[in-house]
Amino acid sequence: MSSSPTLTPTDIARIALKRLAELGLPPTPDNYGRFYNAVATIKTPQDKTDVELRNAYAILFQIAEVVDEVSETADQLLLGLDLGSRHIHDSLLILRSGPAASGLEQLVNSLIGSTDQVYRTVSASQRDLQELRDAIERIQSDLDVNRQTMERDPLTGALNRQGMEQLLNREVKRSHRTATSLCLAMIDLDDFKQVNDRWGHLVGDHVLIHFVRVAKAVLRETDLLVRYGGEEFLLLLPDTDLNGAHFLIDRLRQVNLRTPFHHDDQTIEVRFSTGLAQLRPDENGHGLLVRADAAMYQAKMNGRDQVVLAN
Ligand SMILES: Nc1nc2c(ncn2[C@@H]2O[C@H](COP(=O)(O)OP(=O)(O)OP(=O)(O)O)[C@@H](O)[C@H]2O)c(=O)[nH]1
């Protein structure tokens, strides 16, 4: 087994639950000690790396699933005990009314006592499971908020490279599964260094923010805009073929030229070069990205401010 700290909580949770099931132990708080450890070892989201965060997610989903299962079993157990307990009470009443009741009554009373004991134990662990489930939900929502922050570029609010990776893989899989087209546009602002050199870095920042606003206005809800690097952006366009993607980039070009950024009564106009690729049936996300990148490079080589379709 790996000794990686990111795997340990899962391993502990798995082992604890497996052993619990194998030994037929009741789900008491003690028996869940290791379970608690699994949750407790998860660091606060702020301290986590991207990989750790994903692992934490996987662990939490597994734990939540198992808690649900165990909780269901406990519910059934409670119901069974409740019915059994009532049945014993009824039997006791019948016995009381019959001859030679006293010896038997003692026996049945002790039976009821031990049944109640088990009942209390199961009820306690039921509450315990509920608390655990609440804790998991809280951690999950913490991770959700944190994930959204981690996946966004703080300057422009576009998705960042980290957030893109998962989405690209998801969209590529979806496109293959549903046999729908998927296009990727790699956009790089032209001569952006000159903007910084002339107007300063802070103004350059606002030009980037403005460009993202313009792009978002042109895109559909389902299109994804990623800040891939400094002045480099990616558009992921589901259900869009090359013609549609080309049309969209042309529209973005027009809108971008019509609505330039203004600073101190001056107009700062930026243009961009685009490499456009459509996902092939046998291609993965990385392959698509490489082709779009090469096409964008070609657009720069051809003189900028244009679209090149990938081979
Ligand atoms: N203001 C600002 N500038 C950035 C940011 N990220 C990258 N840049 C700048 O973007 C410029 C990119 O310059 P180059 O890679 O030479 O590219 P370019 O001037 O756009 O030229 P081409 O891409 O060849 O058309 C550099 O000046 C970077 O400092 C950012 O977050 N804010």
PDB file of N, CA and C in Angstrom, residues 146-196:
ATOM      1  N   ASN A 146     -13.780  26.788  -2.257  1.00  0.00           N
ATOM      2  CA  ASN A 146     -12.362  26.910  -2.500  1.00  0.00           C
ATOM      3  C   ASN A 146     -11.980  26.494  -3.912  1.00  0.00           C
ATOM      4  N   ARG A 147     -12.653  25.471  -4.398  1.00  0.00           N
ATOM      5  CA  ARG A 147     -12.355  24.996  -5.743  1.00  0.00           C
ATOM      6  C   ARG A 147     -12.683  26.075  -6.773  1.00  0.00           C
ATOM      7  N   GLN A 148     -13.868  26.733  -6.554  1.00  0.00           N
ATOM      8  CA  GLN A 148     -14.262  27.786  -7.489  1.00  0.00           C
ATOM      9  C   GLN A 148     -13.217  28.908  -7.507  1.00  0.00           C
ATOM     10  N   THR A 149     -12.700  29.242  -6.312  1.00  0.00           N
ATOM     11  CA  THR A 149     -11.683  30.290  -6.234  1.00  0.00           C
ATOM     12  C   THR A 149     -10.423  29.834  -6.945  1.00  0.00           C
ATOM     13  N   MET A 150     -10.067  28.576  -6.716  1.00  0.00           N
ATOM     14  CA  MET A 150      -8.839  28.059  -7.318  1.00  0.00           C
ATOM     15  C   MET A 150      -8.929  27.979  -8.835  1.00  0.00           C
ATOM     16  N   GLU A 151     -10.152  27.789  -9.338  1.00  0.00           N
ATOM     17  CA  GLU A 151     -10.301  27.595 -10.783  1.00  0.00           C
ATOM     18  C   GLU A 151     -10.454  28.900 -11.558  1.00  0.00           C
ATOM     19  N   ARG A 152     -10.509  30.030 -10.840  1.00  0.00           N
ATOM     20  CA  ARG A 152     -10.698  31.323 -11.499  1.00  0.00           C
ATOM     21  C   ARG A 152      -9.416  32.133 -11.514  1.00  0.00           C
ATOM     22  N   ASP A 153      -9.221  32.858 -12.592  1.00  0.00           N
ATOM     23  CA  ASP A 153      -8.112  33.795 -12.647  1.00  0.00           C
ATOM     24  C   ASP A 153      -8.525  35.043 -11.865  1.00  0.00           C
ATOM     25  N   PRO A 154      -7.758  35.425 -10.835  1.00  0.00           N
ATOM     26  CA  PRO A 154      -8.196  36.527  -9.972  1.00  0.00           C
ATOM     27  C   PRO A 154      -8.298  37.862 -10.703  1.00  0.00           C
ATOM     28  N   LEU A 155      -7.512  38.062 -11.759  1.00  0.00           N
ATOM     29  CA  LEU A 155      -7.549  39.356 -12.458  1.00  0.00           C
ATOM     30  C   LEU A 155      -8.813  39.511 -13.303  1.00  0.00           C
ATOM     31  N   THR A 156      -9.073  38.530 -14.157  1.00  0.00           N
ATOM     32  CA  THR A 156     -10.152  38.694 -15.139  1.00  0.00           C
ATOM     33  C   THR A 156     -11.439  37.945 -14.773  1.00  0.00           C
ATOM     34  N   GLY A 157     -11.337  37.002 -13.860  1.00  0.00           N
ATOM     35  CA  GLY A 157     -12.518  36.201 -13.495  1.00  0.00           C
ATOM     36  C   GLY A 157     -12.777  35.064 -14.471  1.00  0.00           C
ATOM     37  N   ALA A 158     -11.954  34.978 -15.532  1.00  0.00           N
ATOM     38  CA  ALA A 158     -12.100  33.841 -16.461  1.00  0.00           C
ATOM     39  C   ALA A 158     -11.591  32.592 -15.745  1.00  0.00           C
ATOM     40  N   LEU A 159     -11.910  31.427 -16.300  1.00  0.00           N
ATOM     41  CA  LEU A 159     -11.334  30.203 -15.737  1.00  0.00           C
ATOM     42  C   LEU A 159      -9.823  30.260 -15.899  1.00  0.00           C
ATOM     43  N   ASN A 160      -9.092  29.640 -15.008  1.00  0.00           N
ATOM     44  CA  ASN A 160      -7.649  29.584 -15.212  1.00  0.00           C
ATOM     45  C   ASN A 160      -7.270  28.199 -15.765  1.00  0.00           C
ATOM     46  N   ARG A 161      -6.013  28.013 -15.979  1.00  0.00           N
ATOM     47  CA  ARG A 161      -5.521  26.782 -16.596  1.00  0.00           C
ATOM     48  C   ARG A 161      -5.906  25.544 -15.772  1.00  0.00           C
ATOM     49  N   GLN A 162      -5.852  25.725 -14.445  1.00  0.00           N
ATOM     50  CA  GLN A 162      -6.162  24.630 -13.536  1.00  0.00           C
ATOM     51  C   GLN A 162      -7.597  24.133 -13.725  1.00  0.00           C
ATOM     52  N   GLY A 163      -8.515  25.134 -13.796  1.00  0.00           N
ATOM     53  CA  GLY A 163      -9.926  24.787 -13.964  1.00  0.00           C
ATOM     54  C   GLY A 163     -10.196  24.204 -15.335  1.00  0.00           C
ATOM     55  N   MET A 164      -9.382  24.645 -16.312  1.00  0.00           N
ATOM     56  CA  MET A 164      -9.627  24.208 -17.684  1.00  0.00           C
ATOM     57  C   MET A 164      -9.382  22.718 -17.896  1.00  0.00           C
ATOM     58  N   GLU A 165      -8.337  22.226 -17.241  1.00  0.00           N
ATOM     59  CA  GLU A 165      -7.915  20.848 -17.488  1.00  0.00           C
ATOM     60  C   GLU A 165      -9.083  19.858 -17.338  1.00  0.00           C
ATOM     61  N   GLN A 166      -9.763  19.983 -16.208  1.00  0.00           N
ATOM     62  CA  GLN A 166     -10.884  19.078 -15.941  1.00  0.00           C
ATOM     63  C   GLN A 166     -12.010  19.269 -16.953  1.00  0.00           C
ATOM     64  N   LEU A 167     -12.294  20.569 -17.244  1.00  0.00           N
ATOM     65  CA  LEU A 167     -13.398  20.858 -18.156  1.00  0.00           C
ATOM     66  C   LEU A 167     -13.090  20.381 -19.567  1.00  0.00           C
ATOM     67  N   LEU A 168     -11.837  20.542 -19.975  1.00  0.00           N
ATOM     68  CA  LEU A 168     -11.452  20.088 -21.315  1.00  0.00           C
ATOM     69  C   LEU A 168     -11.662  18.577 -21.421  1.00  0.00           C
ATOM     70  N   ASN A 169     -11.190  17.853 -20.406  1.00  0.00           N
ATOM     71  CA  ASN A 169     -11.360  16.393 -20.432  1.00  0.00           C
ATOM     72  C   ASN A 169     -12.839  16.014 -20.439  1.00  0.00           C
ATOM     73  N   ARG A 170     -13.616  16.719 -19.633  1.00  0.00           N
ATOM     74  CA  ARG A 170     -15.053  16.428 -19.565  1.00  0.00           C
ATOM     75  C   ARG A 170     -15.714  16.666 -20.920  1.00  0.00           C
ATOM     76  N   GLU A 171     -15.377  17.807 -21.546  1.00  0.00           N
ATOM     77  CA  GLU A 171     -16.016  18.144 -22.827  1.00  0.00           C
ATOM     78  C   GLU A 171     -15.557  17.204 -23.947  1.00  0.00           C
ATOM     79  N   VAL A 172     -14.295  16.803 -23.895  1.00  0.00           N
ATOM     80  CA  VAL A 172     -13.784  15.873 -24.913  1.00  0.00           C
ATOM     81  C   VAL A 172     -14.528  14.530 -24.795  1.00  0.00           C
ATOM     82  N   LYS A 173     -14.673  14.062 -23.557  1.00  0.00           N
ATOM     83  CA  LYS A 173     -15.391  12.795 -23.341  1.00  0.00           C
ATOM     84  C   LYS A 173     -16.827  12.912 -23.827  1.00  0.00           C
ATOM     85  N   ARG A 174     -17.457  14.034 -23.477  1.00  0.00           N
ATOM     86  CA  ARG A 174     -18.857  14.234 -23.851  1.00  0.00           C
ATOM     87  C   ARG A 174     -19.010  14.263 -25.373  1.00  0.00           C
ATOM     88  N   SER A 175     -18.087  14.954 -26.023  1.00  0.00           N
ATOM     89  CA  SER A 175     -18.145  15.066 -27.479  1.00  0.00           C
ATOM     90  C   SER A 175     -18.006  13.688 -28.135  1.00  0.00           C
ATOM     91  N   HIS A 176     -17.071  12.874 -27.611  1.00  0.00           N
ATOM     92  CA  HIS A 176     -16.893  11.516 -28.170  1.00  0.00           C
ATOM     93  C   HIS A 176     -18.139  10.671 -27.915  1.00  0.00           C
ATOM     94  N   ARG A 177     -18.680  10.769 -26.695  1.00  0.00           N
ATOM     95  CA  ARG A 177     -19.834   9.943 -26.307  1.00  0.00           C
ATOM     96  C   ARG A 177     -21.066  10.279 -27.134  1.00  0.00           C
ATOM     97  N   THR A 178     -21.299  11.585 -27.326  1.00  0.00           N
ATOM     98  CA  THR A 178     -22.540  12.003 -27.984  1.00  0.00           C
ATOM     99  C   THR A 178     -22.350  12.264 -29.473  1.00  0.00           C
ATOM    100  N   ALA A 179     -21.103  12.051 -29.949  1.00  0.00           N
ATOM    101  CA  ALA A 179     -20.764  12.307 -31.362  1.00  0.00           C
ATOM    102  C   ALA A 179     -21.177  13.715 -31.796  1.00  0.00           C
ATOM    103  N   THR A 180     -20.910  14.677 -30.926  1.00  0.00           N
ATOM    104  CA  THR A 180     -21.147  16.084 -31.275  1.00  0.00           C
ATOM    105  C   THR A 180     -19.789  16.761 -31.456  1.00  0.00           C
ATOM    106  N   SER A 181     -19.788  17.852 -32.213  1.00  0.00           N
ATOM    107  CA  SER A 181     -18.498  18.492 -32.481  1.00  0.00           C
ATOM    108  C   SER A 181     -18.069  19.386 -31.316  1.00  0.00           C
ATOM    109  N   LEU A 182     -16.755  19.517 -31.206  1.00  0.00           N
ATOM    110  CA  LEU A 182     -16.163  20.364 -30.158  1.00  0.00           C
ATOM    111  C   LEU A 182     -14.995  21.116 -30.787  1.00  0.00           C
ATOM    112  N   CYS A 183     -14.985  22.437 -30.615  1.00  0.00           N
ATOM    113  CA  CYS A 183     -13.884  23.230 -31.161  1.00  0.00           C
ATOM    114  C   CYS A 183     -13.127  23.939 -30.063  1.00  0.00           C
ATOM    115  N   LEU A 184     -11.864  24.156 -30.317  1.00  0.00           N
ATOM    116  CA  LEU A 184     -11.035  24.878 -29.369  1.00  0.00           C
ATOM    117  C   LEU A 184     -10.303  26.008 -30.103  1.00  0.00           C
ATOM    118  N   ALA A 185     -10.427  27.201 -29.549  1.00  0.00           N
ATOM    119  CA  ALA A 185      -9.733  28.349 -30.137  1.00  0.00           C
ATOM    120  C   ALA A 185      -8.667  28.832 -29.173  1.00  0.00           C
ATOM    121  N   MET A 186      -7.452  28.937 -29.673  1.00  0.00           N
ATOM    122  CA  MET A 186      -6.352  29.501 -28.878  1.00  0.00           C
ATOM    123  C   MET A 186      -6.159  30.938 -29.362  1.00  0.00           C
ATOM    124  N   ILE A 187      -6.359  31.874 -28.442  1.00  0.00           N
ATOM    125  CA  ILE A 187      -6.312  33.300 -28.812  1.00  0.00           C
ATOM    126  C   ILE A 187      -5.146  33.979 -28.096  1.00  0.00           C
ATOM    127  N   ASP A 188      -4.350  34.713 -28.826  1.00  0.00           N
ATOM    128  CA  ASP A 188      -3.245  35.437 -28.189  1.00  0.00           C
ATOM    129  C   ASP A 188      -3.322  36.904 -28.636  1.00  0.00           C
ATOM    130  N   LEU A 189      -3.352  37.809 -27.659  1.00  0.00           N
ATOM    131  CA  LEU A 189      -3.438  39.235 -28.006  1.00  0.00           C
ATOM    132  C   LEU A 189      -2.142  39.654 -28.707  1.00  0.00           C
ATOM    133  N   ASP A 190      -2.303  40.486 -29.717  1.00  0.00           N
ATOM    134  CA  ASP A 190      -1.136  40.869 -30.530  1.00  0.00           C
ATOM    135  C   ASP A 190      -0.393  42.053 -29.906  1.00  0.00           C
ATOM    136  N   ASP A 191       0.913  41.955 -29.920  1.00  0.00           N
ATOM    137  CA  ASP A 191       1.805  43.037 -29.477  1.00  0.00           C
ATOM    138  C   ASP A 191       1.372  43.620 -28.135  1.00  0.00           C
ATOM    139  N   PHE A 192       1.031  42.752 -27.234  1.00  0.00           N
ATOM    140  CA  PHE A 192       0.534  43.240 -25.942  1.00  0.00           C
ATOM    141  C   PHE A 192       1.652  43.911 -25.127  1.00  0.00           C
ATOM    142  N   LYS A 193       2.847  43.515 -25.410  1.00  0.00           N
ATOM    143  CA  LYS A 193       3.993  44.115 -24.697  1.00  0.00           C
ATOM    144  C   LYS A 193       3.997  45.632 -24.925  1.00  0.00           C
ATOM    145  N   GLN A 194       3.615  46.021 -26.141  1.00  0.00           N
ATOM    146  CA  GLN A 194       3.597  47.465 -26.458  1.00  0.00           C
ATOM    147  C   GLN A 194       2.570  48.218 -25.616  1.00  0.00           C
ATOM    148  N   VAL A 195       1.456  47.521 -25.300  1.00  0.00           N
ATOM    149  CA  VAL A 195       0.424  48.151 -24.457  1.00  0.00           C
ATOM    150  C   VAL A 195       1.027  48.437 -23.091  1.00  0.00           C
ATOM    151  N   ASN A 196       1.687  47.432 -22.541  1.00  0.00           N
ATOM    152  CA  ASN A 196       2.333  47.608 -21.227  1.00  0.00           C
ATOM    153  C   ASN A 196       3.410  48.687 -21.282  1.00  0.00           C
TER     154      ASN A 196
END
